[in-house]
XYZ file of C-alpha atoms in Angstrom:
556
model
C 44.545 95.547 93.445
C 44.600 96.512 89.752
C 40.845 97.180 89.719
C 41.146 99.514 92.696
C 43.898 101.485 90.968
C 41.871 101.774 87.768
C 38.912 103.167 89.692
C 40.970 105.631 91.653
C 43.338 106.925 88.992
C 42.679 108.051 85.463
C 45.057 106.795 82.766
C 46.983 110.005 82.940
C 47.270 110.097 86.710
C 47.984 106.380 86.924
C 50.962 106.696 84.606
C 52.299 109.563 86.681
C 51.786 107.753 89.967
C 53.103 104.401 88.679
C 56.715 105.008 89.830
C 55.435 105.699 93.348
C 53.407 102.476 93.362
C 56.318 100.474 91.984
C 58.563 101.667 94.806
C 55.913 100.823 97.407
C 55.349 97.367 95.872
C 59.012 96.472 96.420
C 58.351 96.167 100.184
C 55.639 93.455 100.145
C 57.199 91.671 97.150
C 59.308 89.568 99.518
C 56.081 88.178 101.033
C 54.892 87.190 97.578
C 58.208 85.522 96.784
C 58.442 83.729 100.143
C 54.986 82.176 99.869
C 55.335 81.326 96.188
C 58.510 79.374 96.940
C 56.524 77.456 99.546
C 53.730 76.836 97.003
C 51.307 78.902 99.094
C 50.068 80.910 96.128
C 46.840 82.289 97.590
C 48.575 83.386 100.756
C 51.338 84.967 98.684
C 48.892 87.100 96.695
C 46.917 88.004 99.820
C 49.960 89.057 101.849
C 51.345 91.048 98.916
C 48.075 92.943 98.505
C 47.743 93.424 102.255
C 51.307 94.709 102.550
C 50.733 97.074 99.642
C 47.585 98.501 101.206
C 49.295 98.973 104.582
C 51.809 101.334 103.028
C 49.055 103.221 101.214
C 47.264 104.122 104.459
C 49.419 107.248 105.095
C 48.854 108.443 101.506
C 46.289 111.063 102.532
C 48.709 112.547 105.062
C 51.469 112.882 102.464
C 49.277 113.869 99.494
C 51.302 117.067 99.105
C 54.646 115.435 99.891
C 54.833 112.017 98.224
C 58.606 112.162 97.901
C 58.947 112.974 101.598
C 56.921 109.848 102.406
C 59.303 107.729 100.308
C 62.229 109.378 102.075
C 60.848 108.124 105.402
C 60.635 104.611 103.945
C 64.348 104.475 103.074
C 65.331 102.261 106.096
C 62.719 99.674 105.075
C 63.653 99.878 101.389
C 67.304 99.251 102.306
C 66.293 96.122 104.237
C 64.408 94.655 101.290
C 67.447 93.197 99.428
C 68.660 91.458 102.579
C 65.227 89.967 103.234
C 65.015 88.824 99.607
C 68.469 87.283 99.844
C 67.560 85.528 103.074
C 64.474 84.077 101.399
C 66.264 82.985 98.226
C 69.288 81.432 99.921
C 67.902 80.148 103.220
C 64.172 79.771 102.425
C 63.284 81.776 105.512
C 62.415 85.380 106.338
C 64.287 87.769 108.589
C 63.040 87.464 112.162
C 64.039 87.651 115.815
C 66.453 84.780 115.192
C 68.132 86.795 112.433
C 68.438 89.835 114.693
C 70.015 87.701 117.417
C 72.521 86.163 115.017
C 73.487 89.630 113.745
C 73.955 90.981 117.271
C 75.860 87.967 118.581
C 78.071 87.389 115.531
C 81.300 89.308 115.061
C 81.880 90.852 111.640
C 84.521 88.299 110.634
C 82.187 85.394 111.382
C 79.486 87.080 109.308
C 81.980 87.633 106.490
C 82.820 83.929 106.514
C 79.176 83.084 105.837
C 78.606 85.854 103.301
C 81.915 85.581 101.425
C 80.476 83.593 98.527
C 77.504 85.920 98.169
C 79.170 89.333 98.459
C 79.712 89.918 94.736
C 76.112 89.002 93.887
C 74.824 91.127 96.776
C 76.886 94.155 95.777
C 75.819 93.935 92.113
C 72.189 93.537 93.113
C 72.379 96.459 95.544
C 73.860 98.747 92.889
C 71.143 97.833 90.349
C 68.410 97.996 92.990
C 69.418 101.413 94.341
C 69.860 102.810 90.826
C 66.372 101.602 89.876
C 64.878 103.126 93.020
C 66.587 106.433 92.326
C 65.339 106.570 88.731
C 61.804 105.755 89.861
C 62.021 108.297 92.676
C 62.908 111.075 90.216
C 59.681 110.356 88.317
C 57.439 110.427 91.397
C 55.171 113.504 91.508
C 55.253 115.452 94.732
C 51.492 115.949 95.011
C 48.362 113.922 94.465
C 44.636 114.678 94.291
C 43.199 114.933 97.829
C 39.899 113.180 97.057
C 41.653 110.200 95.533
C 44.138 109.862 98.383
C 41.267 109.901 100.899
C 39.644 107.070 98.968
C 42.830 104.977 98.796
C 43.710 105.559 102.459
C 40.168 104.668 103.532
C 40.149 101.425 101.532
C 43.571 100.539 102.908
C 42.503 101.271 106.485
C 39.431 99.081 106.038
C 41.661 96.263 104.789
C 43.763 96.550 107.934
C 40.627 96.568 110.110
C 39.326 93.275 108.699
C 42.722 91.576 108.287
C 42.648 89.546 111.553
C 39.275 87.900 110.957
C 40.342 85.028 108.652
C 42.595 83.705 111.446
C 41.148 85.501 114.486
C 42.603 84.385 117.812
C 39.837 84.705 120.400
C 42.325 84.481 123.255
C 43.664 87.888 122.216
C 42.053 91.298 121.985
C 41.175 92.854 118.636
C 44.125 95.239 118.829
C 46.477 92.326 119.577
C 45.120 90.493 116.535
C 45.820 93.582 114.419
C 49.340 93.710 115.825
C 49.942 90.037 115.034
C 48.675 90.528 111.473
C 51.211 93.320 110.977
C 54.009 91.379 112.675
C 53.362 88.383 110.433
C 54.661 90.112 107.297
C 57.751 92.094 106.310
C 58.845 94.533 107.701
C 56.613 93.894 110.720
C 58.436 90.626 111.407
C 61.748 92.500 111.622
C 60.271 95.163 113.914
C 58.762 92.418 116.063
C 62.145 90.684 116.182
C 63.900 93.842 117.332
C 61.231 94.441 119.980
C 61.579 90.881 121.251
C 65.362 91.140 121.446
C 65.147 94.424 123.373
C 62.548 92.886 125.673
C 64.740 89.844 126.284
C 67.764 92.044 127.026
C 65.689 93.962 129.562
C 64.431 90.667 130.983
C 68.003 89.385 131.367
C 69.066 92.520 133.258
C 65.999 92.440 135.509
C 66.727 88.834 136.446
C 70.345 89.525 137.386
C 69.784 89.853 141.140
C 67.440 86.858 141.146
C 70.034 84.694 139.386
C 72.716 85.893 141.768
C 70.650 84.862 144.790
C 69.411 81.615 143.251
C 70.538 78.417 144.963
C 70.006 74.771 144.137
C 70.936 73.852 147.734
C 72.898 71.030 146.151
C 75.259 68.631 147.880
C 77.192 65.569 146.827
C 77.292 62.074 148.235
C 80.097 62.244 150.813
C 81.040 58.614 150.230
C 82.643 59.585 146.887
C 86.365 59.908 147.521
C 89.382 60.915 145.460
C 89.687 62.839 142.240
C 86.547 63.704 140.259
C 86.362 65.059 136.707
C 83.121 65.616 134.838
C 82.988 67.205 131.408
C 80.068 68.487 129.390
C 80.871 69.086 125.706
C 78.317 71.267 123.918
C 78.566 70.574 120.202
C 77.600 72.874 117.346
C 75.262 72.108 114.403
C 75.879 68.355 114.621
C 73.043 66.143 113.449
C 72.381 62.623 114.698
C 72.200 60.800 111.376
C 75.677 61.770 110.078
C 77.513 59.852 112.789
C 78.835 56.418 111.849
C 78.308 55.246 115.417
C 74.602 56.010 114.896
C 74.304 53.977 111.695
C 75.429 56.458 109.036
C 76.910 54.487 106.097
C 80.120 56.529 106.175
C 82.572 55.820 108.961
C 82.562 59.353 110.362
C 83.187 58.240 113.943
C 85.956 55.612 113.854
C 87.089 56.452 117.390
C 83.811 56.538 119.269
C 82.611 53.419 117.445
C 85.371 51.495 119.245
C 84.815 53.071 122.647
C 83.711 50.901 125.523
C 81.560 52.326 128.310
C 80.071 54.835 125.851
C 76.312 55.109 125.357
C 74.857 56.721 122.223
C 71.229 57.812 122.484
C 69.057 57.312 119.422
C 66.178 59.685 120.212
C 67.598 62.909 121.672
C 66.134 66.313 120.794
C 67.459 69.870 120.848
C 65.615 72.491 122.880
C 65.973 75.275 120.306
C 66.737 75.648 116.606
C 69.493 78.206 117.167
C 72.400 78.390 119.603
C 71.198 81.498 121.462
C 68.142 79.584 122.664
C 69.337 75.986 122.588
C 72.318 76.416 124.934
C 70.479 78.182 127.813
C 67.773 75.504 127.619
C 70.420 72.772 127.693
C 72.275 74.281 130.654
C 69.207 74.998 132.805
C 66.760 72.247 131.856
C 63.735 74.528 132.103
C 62.191 73.244 128.874
C 61.325 75.104 125.676
C 57.846 75.928 126.978
C 59.360 77.775 129.967
C 62.287 79.394 128.195
C 62.182 82.765 129.975
C 62.511 81.144 133.391
C 66.154 80.321 132.536
C 66.959 83.996 133.160
C 65.796 83.667 136.761
C 68.010 80.777 137.738
C 71.519 79.418 137.543
C 72.551 76.593 135.272
C 74.070 73.180 135.852
C 77.326 75.022 136.578
C 75.721 76.544 139.658
C 74.655 73.116 140.909
C 78.232 71.803 140.590
C 79.658 74.956 142.203
C 77.445 74.516 145.259
C 78.481 70.869 145.513
C 82.113 71.922 145.939
C 83.419 71.634 142.393
C 85.811 73.970 140.633
C 84.098 74.984 137.390
C 85.578 75.958 134.024
C 84.251 77.153 130.666
C 86.381 76.564 127.560
C 85.276 77.885 124.186
C 86.346 79.145 120.773
C 82.967 80.792 120.229
C 81.809 84.251 121.331
C 80.216 82.952 124.530
C 80.663 86.312 126.233
C 77.790 87.485 124.001
C 74.237 86.266 123.653
C 71.628 85.007 126.043
C 73.753 82.239 127.508
C 76.577 84.504 128.634
C 74.755 84.812 131.970
C 75.345 81.081 132.434
C 78.824 80.763 130.916
C 79.973 83.437 133.372
C 78.828 81.237 136.273
C 82.003 79.213 135.734
C 84.714 80.152 138.202
C 87.242 80.384 135.392
C 86.709 80.990 131.672
C 89.012 80.331 128.721
C 87.867 82.233 125.625
C 90.041 81.206 122.680
C 88.453 83.435 120.092
C 88.538 82.740 116.366
C 88.488 85.664 113.937
C 86.534 83.535 111.389
C 88.588 84.719 108.436
C 89.973 81.181 108.179
C 93.468 82.460 107.420
C 94.900 83.398 110.804
C 94.052 83.174 114.483
C 91.902 80.137 113.754
C 91.220 78.223 116.952
C 90.059 74.725 116.079
C 88.351 72.465 118.576
C 91.424 70.325 119.290
C 93.058 73.419 120.781
C 90.317 73.392 123.397
C 91.609 69.948 124.340
C 95.057 71.474 124.847
C 93.493 73.920 127.302
C 91.745 71.010 129.008
C 95.138 69.348 129.574
C 96.344 72.416 131.437
C 93.217 72.494 133.604
C 93.557 68.823 134.500
C 97.119 69.508 135.687
C 95.977 72.323 137.955
C 95.371 71.717 141.693
C 91.915 70.579 142.758
C 90.244 67.204 143.150
C 86.736 68.130 141.975
C 86.421 69.653 138.508
C 83.423 70.334 136.305
C 84.326 71.570 132.825
C 82.085 72.808 130.011
C 83.614 72.785 126.519
C 81.752 74.680 123.793
C 83.348 74.149 120.394
C 82.703 75.244 116.827
C 81.979 71.670 115.765
C 80.089 71.716 112.466
C 79.461 75.454 112.337
C 79.500 76.745 108.756
C 81.942 77.233 106.963
C 82.462 73.492 107.383
C 85.857 73.212 105.692
C 87.280 75.815 108.089
C 86.437 73.659 111.105
C 88.966 70.884 110.584
C 92.658 70.620 109.617
C 93.817 69.142 106.316
C 94.490 65.677 107.744
C 90.760 65.304 108.408
C 89.809 66.087 104.826
C 88.701 62.482 104.453
C 85.752 62.792 102.088
C 86.558 64.542 98.818
C 86.037 66.734 96.954
C 85.356 69.167 99.768
C 85.388 72.912 100.211
C 89.048 72.632 101.135
C 89.794 72.439 97.402
C 86.554 73.550 95.709
C 84.696 76.769 96.514
C 80.915 76.428 96.481
C 77.975 78.289 97.918
C 76.077 76.968 100.926
C 72.849 76.894 98.924
C 74.189 75.516 95.625
C 72.196 72.343 95.041
C 74.501 71.237 92.223
C 77.370 71.066 94.730
C 75.445 69.220 97.419
C 77.928 66.336 97.460
C 80.796 68.744 98.136
C 78.838 70.381 100.938
C 78.056 67.032 102.553
C 81.661 65.847 102.188
C 82.815 68.976 104.013
C 80.169 68.528 106.698
C 81.029 64.871 107.224
C 84.669 65.816 107.671
C 83.639 68.066 110.566
C 81.996 65.027 112.171
C 85.210 63.042 111.764
C 87.106 65.837 113.470
C 84.556 66.141 116.278
C 84.817 62.383 116.784
C 88.569 62.796 117.287
C 88.057 65.722 119.670
C 85.587 63.830 121.864
C 87.772 60.738 121.861
C 90.790 62.832 122.886
C 88.831 64.301 125.794
C 87.772 60.839 126.937
C 91.362 59.565 126.679
C 92.675 62.455 128.774
C 90.048 61.969 131.440
C 90.424 58.194 131.474
C 94.159 58.536 132.170
C 93.348 60.436 135.357
C 91.961 57.231 136.877
C 89.234 59.310 138.521
C 85.543 59.116 139.309
C 84.629 60.739 136.013
C 82.342 61.163 133.030
C 82.251 62.854 129.627
C 78.951 63.931 128.062
C 78.557 65.263 124.528
C 75.386 66.787 123.095
C 74.973 69.139 120.155
C 73.058 72.385 120.599
C 71.022 71.675 117.446
C 71.371 69.894 114.124
C 71.679 71.146 110.546
C 69.769 71.097 107.270
C 71.767 69.800 104.301
C 69.376 70.124 101.348
C 67.592 66.973 102.491
C 64.386 67.454 100.501
C 62.846 69.470 97.674
C 62.912 72.652 99.766
C 66.709 72.741 99.565
C 67.098 73.979 103.143
C 70.604 74.556 104.481
C 72.229 75.462 107.792
C 69.633 75.886 110.579
C 67.626 78.892 109.420
C 64.307 77.070 109.106
C 62.514 77.521 112.410
C 58.827 77.565 111.567
C 58.814 74.740 112.395
C 62.369 73.369 112.719
C 63.022 70.278 110.626
C 63.802 66.881 112.117
C 67.390 67.316 110.925
C 67.730 70.373 113.173
C 65.831 68.823 116.081
C 67.512 65.388 116.175
C 70.923 65.650 117.852
C 73.672 63.222 118.925
C 74.051 62.518 122.638
C 76.950 60.444 123.989
C 77.769 59.635 127.606
C 81.015 57.986 128.659
C 81.498 56.825 132.239
C 84.680 55.749 134.011
C 85.214 52.360 135.687
C 85.113 54.061 139.106
C 81.761 55.682 138.364
C 80.353 52.369 137.196
C 81.666 50.624 140.316
C 80.122 53.258 142.570
C 76.741 53.490 140.840
C 76.119 50.278 138.862
C 72.342 50.796 138.922
C 72.620 54.327 137.531
C 74.871 53.114 134.716
C 72.496 50.242 133.988
C 69.665 52.771 133.653
C 71.796 54.938 131.357
C 72.182 51.988 129.029
C 68.563 50.877 129.373
C 67.294 54.310 128.276
C 69.496 54.604 125.175
C 66.420 54.422 122.916
C 64.105 56.467 125.134
C 62.761 59.877 124.115
C 65.254 62.368 125.547
C 65.774 66.103 125.269
C 68.562 68.493 126.170
C 66.233 69.375 129.064
C 67.243 66.081 130.701
C 70.965 66.896 130.839
C 71.015 68.783 134.146
C 68.872 66.203 135.936
C 70.824 63.235 134.574
C 74.388 64.536 134.931
C 73.949 65.732 138.501
C 72.321 62.464 139.517
C 74.931 60.366 137.698
C 77.748 61.933 139.756
C 75.938 61.778 143.097
C 74.769 65.398 143.350
C 71.411 65.964 145.010
C 69.133 68.998 145.346
C 65.475 69.455 146.363
C 64.083 70.117 142.867
C 65.840 67.169 141.247
C 63.275 65.144 139.291
C 63.739 61.389 138.836
C 61.158 61.417 136.016
C 63.584 63.571 133.998
C 66.716 61.672 135.026
C 67.894 58.974 132.593
C 70.007 57.387 135.364
C 66.776 56.678 137.254
C 64.567 53.618 136.875
C 61.609 56.014 137.064
C 62.564 58.017 133.989
C 59.629 59.006 131.798
C 59.919 59.777 128.064
C 60.480 63.478 127.407
C 57.784 65.283 125.422
C 60.539 66.727 123.178
C 59.585 70.338 122.556
C 61.724 72.674 120.464
C 61.699 76.451 120.241
C 61.427 77.797 116.704
C 61.008 81.182 115.043
C 59.649 83.983 117.244
C 60.132 81.693 120.247
C 57.167 79.598 119.178
C 57.299 76.125 120.710
C 56.748 73.082 118.504
C 56.621 69.354 119.220
C 59.672 67.755 117.640
C 58.983 65.760 114.468
C 59.229 61.991 114.797
C 62.834 60.826 114.471
C 62.041 57.205 113.719
């Protein structure tokens, strides 16, 4: 890059054009930083140079208006600090997943995550914008035509040959060019926005198809009396931090004592973020057929057709996002919204249990209830009341940043306390249902897991999706069954227990839960049903960044 500049610009012209080049270099710098942090040094230099050349292509068109060109780049330049922050704190770049989280997160929830970084971000933004302004004032408005033609030509040639090192022969040349541009900032952000808009359009187009979709489901008529079946969708809970699953800390004192409860050792999430994981869990279409979930109803639809009253209870913003089309299938919804400021209007998961009590006292002998809680959603210490502050010090008393490696023990203490609280919530649900003396079941599965600075990369939360780590992919799955269910279907329960170490995915939930409670429909698949003797290990696929599908890493 330096040699090209020396050939194109004289010393005098180079010094005058240097502020312009410095401003342009800010954009691809995030690519350099991202790859350097991942120890991909050659790729970092290559993507930085490539990104630099891309933004020099229009130089010939703006040779008389260099400042105007920079003015057009303002939206991208304003995104740079956020992309840099995302890389530094979460070791990931902005992408479609980031766009989705921004769209489907209310401002108070976002503030909860950013609270500890706001001061640093504001200071950096002030310095950054001041530096850009000072550089901008030194940028000449014109540049020699011959030299700009040379630079633009070289840059265009670089774009033309860019796909060849990793050319995908299944795509056209133009599609390879597009992918090369979408692979780096800000192309990845533009690609993310395009994908989100496409998905929104796809959701709307599938509305009539979903409305007319039918499982043609029915239930075994020999089942008599009251029936209650509950599906609890957890949040950011990882398998290996549950005491019942062998974690050294006793984070699940209640479930560890539960009889008729099966914990599955090899269960996988379908997606690395909630917006994808929950629709996959509810519909069972599999990560490799994600878009087909927009053309069909979820497990709620199957229970509705079988004569159940259906309910959706949540303290998350489930009226937003890609799974709202399925949450709205429930005949009645209870949205107990949290403002995420952690000071007022905080709806903790146990309050969802209070709502469950009211539903159980309502008329109706057949009830299917989905509970979607906040679980272990960051900020961890805001997810549980003081009496569950078991492991200390935690963020209840000490303020730390999510990505502060020196405070890892405090972060993990806070996270483990959320598991203790979730254990109490699940146990309370089981107790309530058990008292009903009904043909019943309670199933818990987390949407995805969480990174907790488990290795040298220092990853936190669940931002790493290319590919997702095993800590994000490996999720807890518990199934409790009532004495009446066991008496009615002893073989199904025996198979549930037999498959506790089998390879399972959230994809199996719809097939297994419907079968377990005696619901049948033509497309039910015994190979995907863990209550069946014919169950076959799931291939365990997970959707990562840009909806790319990965095989889950080995959990054992």
